[in-house]
Amino acid sequence: MATVRALKIYEPERSSPQGDVDASIILLDFEGEKFVQIDTYGSKDRKFVGKRSQSLRLSKEAFEQLMKLGTAHFAQGQ
């Protein structure tokens, strides 16, 4: 598990399609600080279907940055 407190924008070297996976979101209060955690559960083809695969925990600052960047990205070209 990793806690993300800031994001950096990078240009991908290459991009390829990815398969869909199930995910969940957990809203946490930990030691007086709030976090948004996203857990993914891997593909339907994996050995242990439904087992958590990856977790990413965002601080308030990182979540706000993600929202701002995402909103601007999806608004482009509209």
XYZ file of N, CA, C and O in Angstrom:
312
model
N 0.854 -1.174 0.000
C 0.000 0.000 0.000
C 0.890 1.225 0.000
O 1.917 1.257 0.650
N 0.452 2.222 -0.709
C 1.194 3.475 -0.784
C 0.246 4.634 -0.510
O -0.905 4.606 -0.932
N 0.735 5.634 0.197
C -0.025 6.865 0.385
C 0.532 7.899 -0.575
O 1.727 8.178 -0.570
N -0.338 8.467 -1.399
C 0.057 9.469 -2.381
C -0.325 10.838 -1.837
O -1.481 11.070 -1.469
N 0.640 11.750 -1.785
C 0.397 13.101 -1.288
C 0.509 14.157 -2.389
O 0.092 15.287 -2.208
N 1.069 13.781 -3.542
C 1.175 14.707 -4.678
C 1.308 13.880 -5.956
O 1.812 12.756 -5.924
N 0.857 14.447 -7.050
C 0.907 13.786 -8.355
C 1.757 14.608 -9.310
O 1.788 15.838 -9.219
N 2.430 13.935 -10.234
C 3.188 14.594 -11.294
C 2.637 14.113 -12.625
O 2.285 12.946 -12.766
N 2.575 14.998 -13.593
C 2.106 14.635 -14.929
C 3.301 14.207 -15.765
O 4.313 14.906 -15.828
N 3.180 13.046 -16.388
C 4.193 12.545 -17.308
C 3.526 12.215 -18.631
O 2.372 11.813 -18.670
N 4.275 12.355 -19.719
C 3.812 11.921 -21.032
C 4.165 10.439 -21.164
O 5.318 10.061 -20.936
N 3.210 9.591 -21.530
C 3.524 8.165 -21.657
C 4.462 7.913 -22.830
O 4.360 8.563 -23.871
N 5.374 6.950 -22.639
C 6.258 6.552 -23.735
C 5.450 5.852 -24.816
O 5.699 6.009 -25.990
N 4.496 5.040 -24.364
C 3.573 4.389 -25.287
C 2.308 4.084 -24.506
O 2.309 4.015 -23.283
N 1.244 3.889 -25.220
C -0.033 3.621 -24.569
C -0.685 2.425 -25.245
O -0.643 2.301 -26.467
N -1.257 1.549 -24.436
C -1.942 0.393 -24.994
C -3.221 0.156 -24.207
O -3.323 0.538 -23.044
N -4.201 -0.478 -24.838
C -5.453 -0.746 -24.132
C -5.216 -1.653 -22.921
O -4.310 -2.483 -22.928
N -6.032 -1.477 -21.904
C -5.955 -2.288 -20.695
C -7.306 -2.957 -20.467
O -8.340 -2.414 -20.839
N -7.288 -4.100 -19.828
C -8.527 -4.794 -19.514
C -9.236 -4.141 -18.339
O -8.634 -3.430 -17.546
N -10.517 -4.386 -18.236
C -11.311 -3.861 -17.130
C -11.139 -4.734 -15.892
O -10.964 -5.955 -16.002
N -11.196 -4.112 -14.727
C -11.142 -4.830 -13.453
C -12.185 -4.235 -12.510
O -12.640 -3.116 -12.703
N -12.557 -5.003 -11.509
C -13.414 -4.473 -10.457
C -12.574 -3.614 -9.525
O -11.375 -3.871 -9.337
N -13.206 -2.610 -8.933
C -12.523 -1.730 -7.988
C -13.509 -1.286 -6.920
O -14.719 -1.313 -7.128
N -12.960 -0.895 -5.784
C -13.789 -0.337 -4.713
C -13.116 0.910 -4.182
O -11.917 1.130 -4.381
N -13.902 1.725 -3.521
C -13.390 2.940 -2.909
C -13.718 2.888 -1.424
O -14.805 2.459 -1.033
N -12.745 3.273 -0.619
C -12.906 3.279 0.832
C -12.590 4.681 1.325
O -11.564 5.266 0.954
N -13.475 5.252 2.119
C -13.275 6.577 2.703
C -12.780 6.377 4.128
O -13.482 5.797 4.954
N -11.565 6.828 4.395
C -10.895 6.542 5.659
C -10.637 7.784 6.496
O -10.389 8.856 5.960
N -10.657 7.616 7.783
C -10.174 8.569 8.767
C -9.093 7.840 9.539
O -9.363 6.821 10.179
N -7.858 8.308 9.460
C -6.759 7.620 10.120
C -5.905 8.642 10.855
O -5.332 9.535 10.230
N -5.870 8.520 12.166
C -5.089 9.423 13.012
C -5.394 10.888 12.708
O -4.495 11.719 12.589
N -6.678 11.205 12.546
C -7.115 12.577 12.330
C -6.979 13.094 10.914
O -7.273 14.245 10.646
N -6.542 12.253 9.986
C -6.392 12.657 8.586
C -7.325 11.811 7.740
O -7.481 10.616 7.960
N -7.962 12.446 6.741
C -8.876 11.741 5.850
C -8.140 11.313 4.584
O -7.266 12.024 4.090
N -8.537 10.137 4.081
C -7.962 9.583 2.862
C -9.068 8.975 2.007
O -10.107 8.575 2.516
N -8.800 8.889 0.708
C -9.622 8.127 -0.216
C -8.743 6.993 -0.720
O -7.650 7.232 -1.238
N -9.198 5.767 -0.526
C -8.426 4.600 -0.939
C -9.162 3.882 -2.058
O -10.366 3.648 -1.975
N -8.427 3.536 -3.097
C -8.969 2.779 -4.226
C -8.276 1.423 -4.244
O -7.038 1.350 -4.256
N -9.068 0.364 -4.212
C -8.559 -1.006 -4.284
C -9.008 -1.618 -5.598
O -10.162 -1.459 -5.996
N -8.107 -2.316 -6.278
C -8.475 -3.054 -7.487
C -8.344 -4.540 -7.216
O -7.603 -4.963 -6.330
N -9.073 -5.329 -8.007
C -9.168 -6.753 -7.745
C -8.703 -7.629 -8.897
O -8.998 -8.817 -8.932
N -7.965 -7.084 -9.833
C -7.387 -7.886 -10.902
C -8.418 -8.381 -11.902
O -9.608 -8.163 -11.780
N -7.914 -9.090 -12.890
C -8.767 -9.556 -13.983
C -9.549 -10.796 -13.573
O -9.247 -11.459 -12.581
N -10.534 -11.126 -14.367
C -11.349 -12.323 -14.141
C -10.558 -13.604 -14.423
O -10.986 -14.685 -14.078
N -9.386 -13.461 -15.074
C -8.567 -14.612 -15.436
C -7.537 -14.974 -14.374
O -6.838 -15.978 -14.517
N -7.421 -14.193 -13.329
C -6.369 -14.441 -12.347
C -6.668 -15.676 -11.505
O -7.804 -16.132 -11.425
N -5.656 -16.173 -10.870
C -5.774 -17.414 -10.089
C -6.773 -17.263 -8.940
O -7.607 -18.129 -8.711
N -6.689 -16.158 -8.195
C -7.581 -15.928 -7.068
C -8.522 -14.778 -7.407
O -8.272 -13.629 -7.040
N -9.594 -15.078 -8.110
C -10.563 -14.061 -8.523
C -11.166 -13.412 -7.276
O -11.529 -14.099 -6.322
N -11.244 -12.093 -7.294
C -11.833 -11.362 -6.176
C -10.845 -10.956 -5.100
O -11.192 -10.225 -4.184
N -9.601 -11.425 -5.188
C -8.579 -11.043 -4.218
C -8.047 -9.655 -4.578
O -7.777 -9.373 -5.749
N -7.884 -8.814 -3.568
C -7.378 -7.461 -3.808
C -6.002 -7.538 -4.463
O -5.144 -8.296 -4.047
N -5.835 -6.721 -5.492
C -4.608 -6.731 -6.265
C -3.719 -5.548 -5.910
O -2.538 -5.718 -5.624
N -4.287 -4.363 -5.940
C -3.509 -3.147 -5.669
C -4.356 -2.182 -4.864
O -5.581 -2.150 -4.996
N -3.683 -1.366 -4.053
C -4.353 -0.320 -3.279
C -3.585 0.975 -3.450
O -2.355 0.975 -3.497
N -4.323 2.054 -3.529
C -3.733 3.379 -3.641
C -4.490 4.286 -2.694
O -5.712 4.421 -2.806
N -3.795 4.898 -1.767
C -4.428 5.767 -0.774
C -4.023 7.207 -1.072
O -2.846 7.539 -1.092
N -5.031 8.062 -1.289
C -4.782 9.462 -1.624
C -5.072 10.364 -0.431
O -6.134 10.263 0.191
N -4.129 11.272 -0.159
C -4.372 12.308 0.843
C -5.368 13.309 0.264
O -5.677 13.288 -0.939
N -5.846 14.207 1.085
C -6.781 15.250 0.637
C -6.160 16.064 -0.492
O -6.801 16.336 -1.503
N -4.902 16.428 -0.331
C -4.222 17.242 -1.351
C -4.093 16.493 -2.674
O -4.345 17.053 -3.739
N -3.714 15.229 -2.610
C -3.567 14.436 -3.837
C -4.921 14.217 -4.505
O -5.041 14.282 -5.730
N -5.967 13.963 -3.705
C -7.303 13.777 -4.267
C -7.775 15.052 -4.957
O -8.305 14.997 -6.080
N -7.578 16.202 -4.324
C -7.982 17.474 -4.934
C -7.209 17.726 -6.225
O -7.767 18.202 -7.214
N -5.930 17.381 -6.241
C -5.120 17.534 -7.446
C -5.631 16.610 -8.551
O -5.755 17.018 -9.711
N -5.945 15.364 -8.205
C -6.493 14.415 -9.168
C -7.800 14.932 -9.760
O -8.010 14.863 -10.978
N -8.679 15.444 -8.920
C -9.958 15.978 -9.395
C -9.736 17.145 -10.359
O -10.378 17.216 -11.419
N -8.841 18.044 -10.017
C -8.572 19.213 -10.865
C -7.990 18.777 -12.215
O -8.454 19.220 -13.271
N -6.995 17.900 -12.177
C -6.371 17.438 -13.423
C -7.341 16.625 -14.269
O -7.403 16.785 -15.492
N -8.107 15.749 -13.639
C -9.071 14.930 -14.351
C -10.173 15.767 -14.993
O -10.545 15.542 -16.151
N -10.688 16.723 -14.253
C -11.734 17.604 -14.779
C -11.235 18.376 -15.996
O -11.920 18.450 -17.019
N -10.020 18.903 -15.920
C -9.459 19.642 -17.053
C -9.220 18.718 -18.242
O -9.515 19.072 -19.388
N -8.735 17.523 -17.991
C -8.453 16.573 -19.076
C -9.728 16.163 -19.804
O -9.779 16.178 -21.037
N -10.774 15.819 -19.063
C -12.011 15.369 -19.695
C -12.758 16.517 -20.368
O -13.571 16.282 -21.266
N -12.500 17.744 -19.978
C -13.156 18.902 -20.576
C -12.504 19.296 -21.910
O -13.119 20.007 -22.700
N -11.267 18.859 -22.145
C -10.569 19.216 -23.381
C -11.313 18.665 -24.585
O -11.748 17.516 -24.584
N -11.462 19.499 -25.582
C -12.067 19.067 -26.825
C -13.590 18.999 -26.804
O -14.194 18.475 -27.730
N -14.200 19.487 -25.752
C -15.674 19.464 -25.710
C -16.229 20.734 -26.298
O -15.714 21.765 -26.294
